[in-house]
mmCIF file of C-alpha atoms and ligand atoms in Angstrom:
data_model
loop_
_atom_site.group_PDB
_atom_site.id
_atom_site.type_symbol
_atom_site.label_atom_id
_atom_site.label_comp_id
_atom_site.label_asym_id
_atom_site.label_seq_id
_atom_site.Cartn_x
_atom_site.Cartn_y
_atom_site.Cartn_z
ATOM 1 C CA UNK A 1 -134.386 -14.866 -29.590
ATOM 2 C CA UNK A 2 -135.318 -18.390 -30.631
ATOM 3 C CA UNK A 3 -137.836 -19.050 -33.390
ATOM 4 C CA UNK A 4 -139.621 -22.099 -34.612
ATOM 5 C CA UNK A 5 -137.668 -22.359 -37.891
ATOM 6 C CA UNK A 6 -138.950 -24.371 -40.813
ATOM 7 C CA UNK A 7 -138.413 -24.363 -44.583
ATOM 8 C CA UNK A 8 -142.057 -23.718 -45.319
ATOM 9 C CA UNK A 9 -141.819 -20.196 -43.778
ATOM 10 C CA UNK A 10 -140.294 -19.269 -47.126
ATOM 11 C CA UNK A 11 -143.597 -19.901 -48.909
ATOM 12 C CA UNK A 12 -145.911 -17.966 -46.570
ATOM 13 C CA UNK A 13 -145.627 -14.448 -48.036
ATOM 14 C CA UNK A 14 -144.093 -12.360 -50.800
ATOM 15 C CA UNK A 15 -141.372 -9.955 -49.826
ATOM 16 C CA UNK A 16 -142.192 -7.227 -52.365
ATOM 17 C CA UNK A 17 -145.935 -7.045 -51.779
ATOM 18 C CA UNK A 18 -146.491 -8.173 -48.173
ATOM 19 C CA UNK A 19 -148.356 -5.428 -46.220
ATOM 20 C CA UNK A 20 -146.415 -5.947 -42.935
ATOM 21 C CA UNK A 21 -143.078 -5.761 -44.669
ATOM 22 C CA UNK A 22 -144.222 -2.765 -46.692
ATOM 23 C CA UNK A 23 -145.190 -1.017 -43.487
ATOM 24 C CA UNK A 24 -142.388 -2.077 -41.199
ATOM 25 C CA UNK A 25 -139.344 -3.098 -43.222
ATOM 26 C CA UNK A 26 -139.082 -1.843 -46.793
ATOM 27 C CA UNK A 27 -137.954 1.712 -45.846
ATOM 28 C CA UNK A 28 -135.439 0.303 -43.345
ATOM 29 C CA UNK A 29 -134.057 -2.057 -46.015
ATOM 30 C CA UNK A 30 -133.775 0.727 -48.530
ATOM 31 C CA UNK A 31 -131.886 2.914 -46.131
ATOM 32 C CA UNK A 32 -129.584 0.188 -44.967
ATOM 33 C CA UNK A 33 -128.592 -0.917 -48.444
ATOM 34 C CA UNK A 34 -127.477 2.658 -49.064
ATOM 35 C CA UNK A 35 -125.666 2.825 -45.682
ATOM 36 C CA UNK A 36 -123.876 -0.497 -46.281
ATOM 37 C CA UNK A 37 -122.705 0.553 -49.701
ATOM 38 C CA UNK A 38 -121.130 3.724 -48.410
ATOM 39 C CA UNK A 39 -119.791 2.121 -45.188
ATOM 40 C CA UNK A 40 -115.936 2.395 -44.924
ATOM 41 C CA UNK A 41 -115.628 4.141 -48.258
ATOM 42 C CA UNK A 42 -112.120 5.260 -47.383
ATOM 43 C CA UNK A 43 -111.206 1.722 -46.302
ATOM 44 C CA UNK A 44 -110.737 0.183 -49.782
ATOM 45 C CA UNK A 45 -114.440 0.575 -50.467
ATOM 46 C CA UNK A 46 -115.349 -1.994 -47.804
ATOM 47 C CA UNK A 47 -119.086 -1.464 -48.074
ATOM 48 C CA UNK A 48 -119.283 -1.617 -51.800
ATOM 49 C CA UNK A 49 -117.398 -4.964 -51.756
ATOM 50 C CA UNK A 50 -119.611 -6.176 -48.891
ATOM 51 C CA UNK A 51 -122.839 -5.336 -50.817
ATOM 52 C CA UNK A 52 -121.462 -7.015 -53.955
ATOM 53 C CA UNK A 53 -120.708 -10.155 -51.937
ATOM 54 C CA UNK A 54 -124.132 -10.190 -50.295
ATOM 55 C CA UNK A 55 -125.734 -9.758 -53.717
ATOM 56 C CA UNK A 56 -123.841 -12.658 -55.255
ATOM 57 C CA UNK A 57 -124.523 -14.911 -52.268
ATOM 58 C CA UNK A 58 -128.258 -14.003 -52.234
ATOM 59 C CA UNK A 59 -128.601 -14.800 -55.904
ATOM 60 C CA UNK A 60 -126.539 -17.971 -55.792
ATOM 61 C CA UNK A 61 -128.395 -19.291 -52.726
ATOM 62 C CA UNK A 62 -131.746 -18.525 -54.339
ATOM 63 C CA UNK A 63 -130.643 -20.458 -57.459
ATOM 64 C CA UNK A 64 -129.592 -23.452 -55.317
ATOM 65 C CA UNK A 65 -132.961 -23.459 -53.588
ATOM 66 C CA UNK A 66 -134.672 -23.624 -57.003
ATOM 67 C CA UNK A 67 -132.273 -26.368 -58.015
ATOM 68 C CA UNK A 68 -133.359 -28.296 -54.867
ATOM 69 C CA UNK A 69 -136.997 -27.886 -55.837
ATOM 70 C CA UNK A 70 -138.074 -24.910 -53.746
ATOM 71 C CA UNK A 71 -140.621 -22.585 -55.330
ATOM 72 C CA UNK A 72 -139.706 -19.381 -57.096
ATOM 73 C CA UNK A 73 -141.461 -17.430 -54.341
ATOM 74 C CA UNK A 74 -139.398 -19.157 -51.693
ATOM 75 C CA UNK A 75 -136.204 -18.447 -53.582
ATOM 76 C CA UNK A 76 -137.109 -14.764 -53.937
ATOM 77 C CA UNK A 77 -137.937 -14.366 -50.268
ATOM 78 C CA UNK A 78 -134.639 -16.065 -49.363
ATOM 79 C CA UNK A 79 -132.806 -13.698 -51.662
ATOM 80 C CA UNK A 80 -134.331 -10.654 -49.928
ATOM 81 C CA UNK A 81 -133.201 -12.036 -46.545
ATOM 82 C CA UNK A 82 -129.676 -12.920 -47.623
ATOM 83 C CA UNK A 83 -128.983 -9.376 -48.932
ATOM 84 C CA UNK A 84 -128.319 -8.377 -45.332
ATOM 85 C CA UNK A 85 -126.621 -11.498 -43.850
ATOM 86 C CA UNK A 86 -123.277 -9.668 -43.205
ATOM 87 C CA UNK A 87 -124.796 -6.417 -41.945
ATOM 88 C CA UNK A 88 -123.109 -7.094 -38.567
ATOM 89 C CA UNK A 89 -119.785 -6.077 -40.234
ATOM 90 C CA UNK A 90 -121.082 -2.526 -40.253
ATOM 91 C CA UNK A 91 -121.934 -2.600 -36.519
ATOM 92 C CA UNK A 92 -120.201 0.221 -34.606
ATOM 93 C CA UNK A 93 -118.333 -2.250 -32.374
ATOM 94 C CA UNK A 94 -116.943 -4.229 -35.332
ATOM 95 C CA UNK A 95 -113.610 -3.362 -36.857
ATOM 96 C CA UNK A 96 -113.662 -4.194 -40.636
ATOM 97 C CA UNK A 97 -109.838 -4.203 -40.798
ATOM 98 C CA UNK A 98 -110.046 -7.710 -39.426
ATOM 99 C CA UNK A 99 -110.751 -8.741 -43.020
ATOM 100 C CA UNK A 100 -107.633 -7.118 -44.443
ATOM 101 C CA UNK A 101 -104.880 -9.046 -42.673
ATOM 102 C CA UNK A 102 -101.587 -9.537 -44.413
ATOM 103 C CA UNK A 103 -101.232 -12.986 -42.922
ATOM 104 C CA UNK A 104 -103.572 -15.886 -42.665
ATOM 105 C CA UNK A 105 -105.950 -15.163 -39.705
ATOM 106 C CA UNK A 106 -105.141 -16.791 -36.341
ATOM 107 C CA UNK A 107 -107.846 -18.827 -34.510
ATOM 108 C CA UNK A 108 -108.497 -15.782 -32.316
ATOM 109 C CA UNK A 109 -108.888 -13.468 -35.335
ATOM 110 C CA UNK A 110 -111.239 -15.924 -36.963
ATOM 111 C CA UNK A 111 -113.493 -15.759 -33.886
ATOM 112 C CA UNK A 112 -113.451 -11.976 -34.109
ATOM 113 C CA UNK A 113 -114.298 -12.131 -37.833
ATOM 114 C CA UNK A 114 -117.315 -14.340 -37.198
ATOM 115 C CA UNK A 115 -118.673 -12.115 -34.478
ATOM 116 C CA UNK A 116 -120.534 -10.230 -37.163
ATOM 117 C CA UNK A 117 -123.121 -12.957 -37.378
ATOM 118 C CA UNK A 118 -124.430 -12.393 -33.823
ATOM 119 C CA UNK A 119 -124.026 -8.598 -34.184
ATOM 120 C CA UNK A 120 -126.158 -8.577 -37.287
ATOM 121 C CA UNK A 121 -128.893 -10.648 -35.617
ATOM 122 C CA UNK A 122 -128.816 -8.224 -32.676
ATOM 123 C CA UNK A 123 -129.192 -5.269 -35.028
ATOM 124 C CA UNK A 124 -132.426 -6.781 -36.440
ATOM 125 C CA UNK A 125 -133.630 -7.631 -32.965
ATOM 126 C CA UNK A 126 -133.255 -4.065 -31.649
ATOM 127 C CA UNK A 127 -134.822 -2.662 -34.826
ATOM 128 C CA UNK A 128 -137.848 -4.929 -34.560
ATOM 129 C CA UNK A 129 -138.225 -4.593 -30.784
ATOM 130 C CA UNK A 130 -141.178 -2.266 -30.987
ATOM 131 C CA UNK A 131 -142.708 -3.847 -34.086
ATOM 132 C CA UNK A 132 -144.684 -6.945 -32.994
ATOM 133 C CA UNK A 133 -146.050 -7.569 -36.478
ATOM 134 C CA UNK A 134 -142.597 -7.715 -37.881
ATOM 135 C CA UNK A 135 -141.201 -9.943 -35.083
ATOM 136 C CA UNK A 136 -143.977 -12.480 -35.767
ATOM 137 C CA UNK A 137 -143.482 -12.328 -39.582
ATOM 138 C CA UNK A 138 -141.860 -15.322 -41.332
ATOM 139 C CA UNK A 139 -139.439 -13.029 -43.192
ATOM 140 C CA UNK A 140 -138.105 -11.619 -39.973
ATOM 141 C CA UNK A 141 -137.424 -15.160 -38.674
ATOM 142 C CA UNK A 142 -135.754 -16.159 -41.889
ATOM 143 C CA UNK A 143 -133.606 -13.089 -42.036
ATOM 144 C CA UNK A 144 -132.651 -13.441 -38.410
ATOM 145 C CA UNK A 145 -131.753 -17.103 -38.955
ATOM 146 C CA UNK A 146 -129.622 -16.679 -42.037
ATOM 147 C CA UNK A 147 -127.752 -13.793 -40.354
ATOM 148 C CA UNK A 148 -127.162 -15.533 -37.082
ATOM 149 C CA UNK A 149 -126.306 -18.958 -38.487
ATOM 150 C CA UNK A 150 -124.561 -18.460 -41.829
ATOM 151 C CA UNK A 151 -121.212 -19.506 -40.345
ATOM 152 C CA UNK A 152 -122.538 -22.644 -38.550
ATOM 153 C CA UNK A 153 -121.203 -26.069 -39.419
ATOM 154 C CA UNK A 154 -122.265 -29.711 -39.220
ATOM 155 C CA UNK A 155 -119.532 -30.387 -36.697
ATOM 156 C CA UNK A 156 -120.831 -27.609 -34.394
ATOM 157 C CA UNK A 157 -117.593 -25.588 -34.654
ATOM 158 C CA UNK A 158 -119.368 -22.456 -35.842
ATOM 159 C CA UNK A 159 -119.828 -19.363 -33.661
ATOM 160 C CA UNK A 160 -123.150 -20.468 -32.240
ATOM 161 C CA UNK A 161 -121.936 -24.052 -31.885
ATOM 162 C CA UNK A 162 -125.102 -25.345 -33.595
ATOM 163 C CA UNK A 163 -125.107 -28.514 -35.692
ATOM 164 C CA UNK A 164 -126.289 -26.912 -38.857
ATOM 165 C CA UNK A 165 -128.144 -30.061 -39.971
ATOM 166 C CA UNK A 166 -130.549 -29.417 -37.071
ATOM 167 C CA UNK A 167 -131.481 -26.116 -38.781
ATOM 168 C CA UNK A 168 -133.760 -25.937 -41.927
ATOM 169 C CA UNK A 169 -132.316 -26.508 -45.352
ATOM 170 C CA UNK A 170 -132.466 -22.854 -46.230
ATOM 171 C CA UNK A 171 -129.938 -22.081 -43.453
ATOM 172 C CA UNK A 172 -127.637 -24.738 -44.791
ATOM 173 C CA UNK A 173 -127.957 -23.258 -48.282
ATOM 174 C CA UNK A 174 -126.984 -19.897 -46.791
ATOM 175 C CA UNK A 175 -123.845 -21.414 -45.224
ATOM 176 C CA UNK A 176 -122.783 -23.157 -48.471
ATOM 177 C CA UNK A 177 -123.441 -20.201 -50.843
ATOM 178 C CA UNK A 178 -121.694 -17.836 -48.406
ATOM 179 C CA UNK A 179 -118.598 -20.084 -48.064
ATOM 180 C CA UNK A 180 -118.280 -20.538 -51.818
ATOM 181 C CA UNK A 181 -118.283 -16.812 -52.449
ATOM 182 C CA UNK A 182 -116.051 -16.048 -49.562
ATOM 183 C CA UNK A 183 -113.528 -18.660 -50.580
ATOM 184 C CA UNK A 184 -113.309 -17.086 -54.068
ATOM 185 C CA UNK A 185 -112.562 -13.533 -52.709
ATOM 186 C CA UNK A 186 -108.899 -12.844 -52.901
ATOM 187 C CA UNK A 187 -107.461 -11.950 -49.531
ATOM 188 C CA UNK A 188 -104.314 -9.899 -49.122
ATOM 189 C CA UNK A 189 -102.360 -13.008 -48.025
ATOM 190 C CA UNK A 190 -103.201 -14.842 -51.282
ATOM 191 C CA UNK A 191 -101.361 -14.490 -54.637
ATOM 192 C CA UNK A 192 -104.498 -15.019 -56.648
ATOM 193 C CA UNK A 193 -108.161 -15.910 -56.109
ATOM 194 C CA UNK A 194 -109.191 -19.562 -56.149
ATOM 195 C CA UNK A 195 -110.842 -20.994 -59.235
ATOM 196 C CA UNK A 196 -114.434 -22.296 -58.933
ATOM 197 C CA UNK A 197 -113.046 -25.859 -59.059
ATOM 198 C CA UNK A 198 -110.519 -25.214 -56.260
ATOM 199 C CA UNK A 199 -113.148 -23.685 -53.989
ATOM 200 C CA UNK A 200 -115.588 -26.613 -54.613
ATOM 201 C CA UNK A 201 -112.833 -29.193 -53.994
ATOM 202 C CA UNK A 202 -111.959 -27.449 -50.737
ATOM 203 C CA UNK A 203 -115.566 -27.408 -49.684
ATOM 204 C CA UNK A 204 -116.011 -31.037 -50.627
ATOM 205 C CA UNK A 205 -112.931 -31.789 -48.495
ATOM 206 C CA UNK A 206 -111.133 -33.264 -51.551
ATOM 207 C CA UNK A 207 -108.168 -30.962 -51.448
ATOM 208 C CA UNK A 208 -107.313 -31.514 -47.766
ATOM 209 C CA UNK A 209 -109.394 -33.890 -45.743
ATOM 210 C CA UNK A 210 -108.352 -32.034 -42.535
ATOM 211 C CA UNK A 211 -108.746 -28.526 -44.167
ATOM 212 C CA UNK A 212 -110.990 -25.665 -43.134
ATOM 213 C CA UNK A 213 -114.166 -27.199 -44.606
ATOM 214 C CA UNK A 214 -113.736 -30.724 -43.356
ATOM 215 C CA UNK A 215 -116.913 -31.334 -41.253
ATOM 216 C CA UNK A 216 -118.495 -28.031 -42.263
ATOM 217 C CA UNK A 217 -121.322 -29.144 -44.631
ATOM 218 C CA UNK A 218 -123.790 -31.899 -45.170
ATOM 219 C CA UNK A 219 -122.099 -34.168 -47.710
ATOM 220 C CA UNK A 220 -125.197 -34.842 -49.826
ATOM 221 C CA UNK A 221 -126.205 -31.185 -49.949
ATOM 222 C CA UNK A 222 -122.667 -30.134 -50.791
ATOM 223 C CA UNK A 223 -122.442 -32.701 -53.589
ATOM 224 C CA UNK A 224 -125.663 -31.293 -55.065
ATOM 225 C CA UNK A 225 -124.299 -27.761 -54.821
ATOM 226 C CA UNK A 226 -121.039 -28.787 -56.595
ATOM 227 C CA UNK A 227 -123.152 -30.441 -59.383
ATOM 228 C CA UNK A 228 -125.161 -27.302 -59.855
ATOM 229 C CA UNK A 229 -122.030 -25.078 -59.990
ATOM 230 C CA UNK A 230 -120.394 -27.415 -62.464
ATOM 231 C CA UNK A 231 -123.401 -27.146 -64.701
ATOM 232 C CA UNK A 232 -123.295 -23.380 -64.667
HETATM 233 FE FE1 FE2 B 301 -120.526 -13.616 -42.793
HETATM 234 FE FE1 FE2 B 302 -121.089 -13.397 -46.179
#
């Protein structure tokens, strides 16, 4: 499913009051927030942590858009889309234990981890299949894009192999806000979680110029993000 993606889609509606979204999406969203929270309850509260992460990323990305000069309406619509970006982790074919490895993930395990992006986009596609108003709606395009592309990189090494700079700014904002939060979550193989400074230095490529994030982000955009986070 390929859409004509542009940043101005974010200004074309209002998530809370839009009639198409009220008719075709709000109930689904409500139900799926509940379903995500209770997902994998016996598995170290997987869903609760997932939802908390999605919440933080949605808020942080919306703040970054405002910082970049996007309207408040655009930021709020983005936030409503980002609340679901990792929904693919709850897909029936996806095993969440891939996130609780005792060791650093191998290249193969990293590919499995990132499969959730395409699975999430496929979940939205199948839900909207019989809802033509929803498929045409800018919010659907935005939500589909941030879900499918939030692990893309400038060097094209992401799961869809897209150069993220060919995608709208809001997608790049999704990638940056998601990485920052993800980098600060303590994984079982780490002794302690990274500080904000450590995460930003890694993302800026300052810590290790050949590290995980070298070639991941647009340098100018990443520098602006770091400036915003430092001011917080
Ligand atoms: Fe993700
Ligand atoms: Fe995420």
